[in-house]
GROMACS .gro file of C-alpha atoms in nm:
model
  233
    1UNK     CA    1   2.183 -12.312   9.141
    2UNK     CA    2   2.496 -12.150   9.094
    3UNK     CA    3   2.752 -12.257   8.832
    4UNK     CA    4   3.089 -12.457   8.916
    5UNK     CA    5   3.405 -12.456   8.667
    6UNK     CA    6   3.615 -12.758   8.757
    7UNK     CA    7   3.964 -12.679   8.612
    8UNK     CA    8   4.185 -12.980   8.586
    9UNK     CA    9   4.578 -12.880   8.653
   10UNK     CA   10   4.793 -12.822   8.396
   11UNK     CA   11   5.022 -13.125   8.281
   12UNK     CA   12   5.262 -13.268   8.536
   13UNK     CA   13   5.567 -13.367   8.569
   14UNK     CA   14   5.370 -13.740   8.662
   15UNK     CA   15   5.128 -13.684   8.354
   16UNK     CA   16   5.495 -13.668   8.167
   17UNK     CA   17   5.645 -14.004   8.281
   18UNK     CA   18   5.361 -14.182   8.289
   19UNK     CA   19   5.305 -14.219   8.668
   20UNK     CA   20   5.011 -14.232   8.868
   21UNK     CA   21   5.098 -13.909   9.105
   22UNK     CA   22   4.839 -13.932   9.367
   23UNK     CA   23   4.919 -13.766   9.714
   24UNK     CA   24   5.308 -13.771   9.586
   25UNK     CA   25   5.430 -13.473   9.667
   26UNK     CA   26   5.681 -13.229   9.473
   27UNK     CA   27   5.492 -13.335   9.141
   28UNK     CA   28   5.459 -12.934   8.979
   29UNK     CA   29   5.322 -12.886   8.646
   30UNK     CA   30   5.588 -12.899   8.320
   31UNK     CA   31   5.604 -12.581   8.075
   32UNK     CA   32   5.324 -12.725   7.919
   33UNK     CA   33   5.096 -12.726   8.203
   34UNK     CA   34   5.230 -12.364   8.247
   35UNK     CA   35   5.096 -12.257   7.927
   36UNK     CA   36   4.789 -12.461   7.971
   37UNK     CA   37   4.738 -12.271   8.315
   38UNK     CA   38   4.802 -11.903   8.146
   39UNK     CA   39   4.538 -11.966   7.875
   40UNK     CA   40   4.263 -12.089   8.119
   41UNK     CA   41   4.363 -11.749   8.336
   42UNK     CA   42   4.266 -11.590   7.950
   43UNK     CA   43   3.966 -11.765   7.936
   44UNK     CA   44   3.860 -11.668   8.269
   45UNK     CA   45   3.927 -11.311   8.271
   46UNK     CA   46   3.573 -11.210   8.167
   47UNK     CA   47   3.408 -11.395   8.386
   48UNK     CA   48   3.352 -11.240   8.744
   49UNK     CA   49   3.452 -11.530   9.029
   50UNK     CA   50   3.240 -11.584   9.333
   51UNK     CA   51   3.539 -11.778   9.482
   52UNK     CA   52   3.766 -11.992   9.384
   53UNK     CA   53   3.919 -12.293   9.568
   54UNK     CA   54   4.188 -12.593   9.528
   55UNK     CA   55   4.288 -12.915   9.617
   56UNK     CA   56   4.599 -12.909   9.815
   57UNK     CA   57   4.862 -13.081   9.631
   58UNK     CA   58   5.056 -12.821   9.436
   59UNK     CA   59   5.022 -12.946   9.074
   60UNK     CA   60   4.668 -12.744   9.153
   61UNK     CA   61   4.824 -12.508   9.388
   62UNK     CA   62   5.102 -12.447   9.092
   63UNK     CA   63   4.792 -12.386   8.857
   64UNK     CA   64   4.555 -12.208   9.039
   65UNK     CA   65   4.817 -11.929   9.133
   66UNK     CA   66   4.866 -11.887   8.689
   67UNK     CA   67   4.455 -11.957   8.637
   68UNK     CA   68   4.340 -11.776   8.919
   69UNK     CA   69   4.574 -11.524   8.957
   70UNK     CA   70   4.425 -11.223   9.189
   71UNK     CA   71   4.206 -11.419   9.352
   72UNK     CA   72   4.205 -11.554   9.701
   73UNK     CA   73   4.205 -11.941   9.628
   74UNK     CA   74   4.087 -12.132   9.932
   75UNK     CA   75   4.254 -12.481   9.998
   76UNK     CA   76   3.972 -12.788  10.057
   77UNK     CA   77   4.158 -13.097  10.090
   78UNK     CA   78   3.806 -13.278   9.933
   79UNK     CA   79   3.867 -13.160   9.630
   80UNK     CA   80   4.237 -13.354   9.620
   81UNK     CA   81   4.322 -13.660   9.439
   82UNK     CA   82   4.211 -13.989   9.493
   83UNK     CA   83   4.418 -14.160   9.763
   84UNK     CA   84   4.537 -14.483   9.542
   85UNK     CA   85   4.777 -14.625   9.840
   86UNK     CA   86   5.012 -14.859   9.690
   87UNK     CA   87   4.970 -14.778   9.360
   88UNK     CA   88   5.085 -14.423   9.417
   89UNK     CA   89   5.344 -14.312   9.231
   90UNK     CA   90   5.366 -14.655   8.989
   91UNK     CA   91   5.372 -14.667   8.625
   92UNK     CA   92   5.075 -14.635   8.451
   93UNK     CA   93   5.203 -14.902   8.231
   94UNK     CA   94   5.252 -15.139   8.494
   95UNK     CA   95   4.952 -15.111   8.640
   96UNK     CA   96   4.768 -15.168   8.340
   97UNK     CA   97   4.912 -15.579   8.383
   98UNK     CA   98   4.757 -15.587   8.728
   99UNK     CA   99   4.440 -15.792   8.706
  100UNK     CA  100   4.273 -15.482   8.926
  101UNK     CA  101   4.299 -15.275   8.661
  102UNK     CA  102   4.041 -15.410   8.454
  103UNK     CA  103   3.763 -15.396   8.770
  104UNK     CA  104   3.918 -14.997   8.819
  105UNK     CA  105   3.771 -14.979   8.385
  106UNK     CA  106   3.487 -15.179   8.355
  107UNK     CA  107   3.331 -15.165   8.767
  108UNK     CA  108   3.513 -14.897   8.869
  109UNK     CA  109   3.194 -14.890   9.187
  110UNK     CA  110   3.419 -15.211   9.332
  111UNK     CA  111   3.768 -15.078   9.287
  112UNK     CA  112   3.956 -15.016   9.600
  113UNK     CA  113   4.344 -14.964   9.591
  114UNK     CA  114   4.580 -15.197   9.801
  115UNK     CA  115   4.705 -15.063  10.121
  116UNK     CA  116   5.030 -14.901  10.179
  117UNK     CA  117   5.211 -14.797  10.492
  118UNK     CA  118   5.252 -14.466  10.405
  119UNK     CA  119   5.024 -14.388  10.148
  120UNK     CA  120   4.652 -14.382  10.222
  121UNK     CA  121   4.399 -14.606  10.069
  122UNK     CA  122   4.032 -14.517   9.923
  123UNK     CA  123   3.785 -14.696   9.711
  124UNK     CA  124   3.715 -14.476   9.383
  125UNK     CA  125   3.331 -14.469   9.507
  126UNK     CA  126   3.463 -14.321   9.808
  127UNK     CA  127   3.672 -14.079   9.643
  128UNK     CA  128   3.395 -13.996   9.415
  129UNK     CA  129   3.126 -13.935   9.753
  130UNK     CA  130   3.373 -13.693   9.914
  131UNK     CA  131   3.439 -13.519   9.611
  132UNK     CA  132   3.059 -13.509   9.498
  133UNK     CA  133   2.967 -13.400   9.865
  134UNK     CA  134   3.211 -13.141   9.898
  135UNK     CA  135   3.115 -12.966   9.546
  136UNK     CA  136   2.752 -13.009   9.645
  137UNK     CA  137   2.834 -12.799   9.998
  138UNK     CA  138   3.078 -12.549   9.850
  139UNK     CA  139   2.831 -12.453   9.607
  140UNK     CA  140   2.572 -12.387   9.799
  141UNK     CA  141   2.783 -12.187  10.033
  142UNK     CA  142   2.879 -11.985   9.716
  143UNK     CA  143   2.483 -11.940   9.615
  144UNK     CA  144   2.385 -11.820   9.950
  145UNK     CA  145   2.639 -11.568   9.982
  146UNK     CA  146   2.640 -11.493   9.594
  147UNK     CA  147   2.325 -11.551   9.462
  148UNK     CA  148   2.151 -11.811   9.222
  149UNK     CA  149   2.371 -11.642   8.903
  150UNK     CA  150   2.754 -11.699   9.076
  151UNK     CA  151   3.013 -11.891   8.925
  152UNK     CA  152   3.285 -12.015   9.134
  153UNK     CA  153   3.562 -12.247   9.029
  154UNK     CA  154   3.710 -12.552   9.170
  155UNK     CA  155   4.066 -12.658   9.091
  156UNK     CA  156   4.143 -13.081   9.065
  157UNK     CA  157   4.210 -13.377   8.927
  158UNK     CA  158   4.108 -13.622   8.662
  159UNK     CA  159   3.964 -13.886   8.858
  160UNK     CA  160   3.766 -13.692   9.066
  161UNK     CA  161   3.613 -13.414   8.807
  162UNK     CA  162   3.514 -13.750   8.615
  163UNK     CA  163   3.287 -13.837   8.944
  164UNK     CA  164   3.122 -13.509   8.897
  165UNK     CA  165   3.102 -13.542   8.527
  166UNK     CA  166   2.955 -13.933   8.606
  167UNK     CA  167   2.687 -13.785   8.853
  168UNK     CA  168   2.573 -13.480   8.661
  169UNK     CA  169   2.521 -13.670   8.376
  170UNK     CA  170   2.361 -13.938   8.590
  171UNK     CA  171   2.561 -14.257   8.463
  172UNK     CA  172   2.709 -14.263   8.872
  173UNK     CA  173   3.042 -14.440   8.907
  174UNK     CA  174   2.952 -14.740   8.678
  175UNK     CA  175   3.030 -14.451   8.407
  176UNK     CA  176   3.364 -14.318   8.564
  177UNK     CA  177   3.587 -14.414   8.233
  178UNK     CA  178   3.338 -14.295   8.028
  179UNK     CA  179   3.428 -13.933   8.084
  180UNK     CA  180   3.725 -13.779   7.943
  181UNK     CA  181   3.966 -13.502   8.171
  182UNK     CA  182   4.254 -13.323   7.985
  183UNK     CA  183   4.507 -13.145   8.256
  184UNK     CA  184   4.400 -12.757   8.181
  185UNK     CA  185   4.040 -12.815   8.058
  186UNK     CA  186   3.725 -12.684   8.217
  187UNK     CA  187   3.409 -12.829   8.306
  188UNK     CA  188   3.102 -12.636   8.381
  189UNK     CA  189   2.859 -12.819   8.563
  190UNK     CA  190   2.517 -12.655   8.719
  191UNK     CA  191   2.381 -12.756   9.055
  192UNK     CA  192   2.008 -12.724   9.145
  193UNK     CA  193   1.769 -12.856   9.373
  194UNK     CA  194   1.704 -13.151   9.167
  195UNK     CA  195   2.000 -13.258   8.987
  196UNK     CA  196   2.328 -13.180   8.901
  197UNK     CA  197   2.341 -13.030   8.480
  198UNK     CA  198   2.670 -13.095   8.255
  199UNK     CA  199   2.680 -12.730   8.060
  200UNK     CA  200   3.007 -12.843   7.907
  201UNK     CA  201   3.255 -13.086   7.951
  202UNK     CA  202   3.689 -13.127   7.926
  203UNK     CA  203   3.699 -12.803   7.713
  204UNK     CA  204   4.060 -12.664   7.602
  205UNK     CA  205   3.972 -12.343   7.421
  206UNK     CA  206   3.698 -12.100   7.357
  207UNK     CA  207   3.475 -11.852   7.539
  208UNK     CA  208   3.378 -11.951   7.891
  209UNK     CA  209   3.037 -11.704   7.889
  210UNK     CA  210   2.801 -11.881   7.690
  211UNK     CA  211   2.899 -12.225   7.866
  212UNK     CA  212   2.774 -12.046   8.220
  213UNK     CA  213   2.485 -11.872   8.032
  214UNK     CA  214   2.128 -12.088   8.117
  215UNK     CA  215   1.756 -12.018   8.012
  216UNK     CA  216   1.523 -11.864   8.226
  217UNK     CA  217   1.236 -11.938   8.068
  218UNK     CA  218   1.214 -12.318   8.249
  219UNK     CA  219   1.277 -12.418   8.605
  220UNK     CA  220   1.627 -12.435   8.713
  221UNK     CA  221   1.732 -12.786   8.642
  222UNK     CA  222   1.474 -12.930   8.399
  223UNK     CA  223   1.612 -12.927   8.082
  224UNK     CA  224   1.454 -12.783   7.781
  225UNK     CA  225   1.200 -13.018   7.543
  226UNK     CA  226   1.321 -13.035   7.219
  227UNK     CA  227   1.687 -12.900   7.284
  228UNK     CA  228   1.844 -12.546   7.371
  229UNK     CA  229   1.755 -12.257   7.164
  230UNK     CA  230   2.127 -12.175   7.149
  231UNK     CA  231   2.067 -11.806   7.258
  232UNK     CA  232   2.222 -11.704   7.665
  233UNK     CA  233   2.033 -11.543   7.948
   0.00000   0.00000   0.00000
């Protein structure tokens, strides 16, 4: 039942020429994404951090260290990109001409990337069950040692904080485009013994403590009839 904030790196030096980074590495975040990273470490500086923990590659290495800095960050290599073999590192606007592009849109469920030699190759519902799976176990490492009230936050990427979104919100991987991921913005997503609760979604500004603020007064997980009250705790 504890509370996950899935911060999306800050803008990349791929997110600024229009290439699909994947498990490229040396892609680091611009002066943008630097900014981007020093106002989420703003907007987390009130909140007290169970743990916090990162994909690998160091566009979210480069922006946990501004976010989260202070804090131990733990590296989970689940939490990394999705592995798009041979269409790592192409242009976004060439791969928008390839006819697999349109099944990656509109049945993103059957989309799996071509092989590469060097590059590894995952289907996006793959991607999205080791992501899903690993934010499922982390958290409840993170409530047993912390308690039902903890917040923890996990550093990613777009495609794969858009599974979580997708499952929370219970549209699975048929609703993968339908969810929006800026680099820098912070989702806050609830897990309980039933389901998985979207408290806020791809959020740039603003304070973080009512978004990780839920009602007692109902059973963790059911939501409440007739809409929140809009008051916290």
């Amino acid at each position: 039942m504890a509370i996950v904030l899935l911060l999306r790196h800050g803008h990349s030096t791929a997110n600024a020429d229009g290439i699909l980074a994947g498990w490229t590495e040396g892609v680091g975040l611009t002066d943008t994404g630097r900014a981007q990273a020093a106002r989420v470490a703003q907007r987390l500086a009130p909140l007290t951090i169970a743990r916090a923990v990162s994909s690998p590659l160091q566009r979210c290495a480069e922006t946990a260290s501004i976010a989260l800095e202070g804090h131990d960050v733990l590296v989970d290599e689940r939490l990394g990109e999705c592995h798009y073999g041979a269409w790592t590192g192409r242009p976004l606007a060439d791969a928008a001409r390839d006819d697999l592009w349109r099944v990656v849109q509109d049945d993103p469920a059957t989309a799996t990337f071509p092989a590469h030699e060097h590059f590894r190759t995952e289907s996006l519902g793959e991607m999205a069950a080791r992501v899903v799976g690993a934010v499922r176990a982390l958290d409840a490492e993170v409530e047993a040692e912390h308690g039902r009230d903890a917040v923890w936050v996990a550093v990613s990427h777009g495609d794969p904080i858009k599974s979580v979104v997708a499952e929370a919100v219970g549209a699975g991987l048929a609703g993968l485009q339908r969810v929006r991921v800026d680099p820098g913005s912070i989702t806050a997503v609830q897990l309980t013994r039933t389901r998985m609760v979207l408290l806020a979604s791809n959020t740039v500004d603003g304070d973080l403590a009512p978004l990780v603020a839920v009602p007692r007064h109902a059973p963790a997980g059911d939501s409440e009839v007739g809409g929140g009250s809009g008051g916290q705790g």
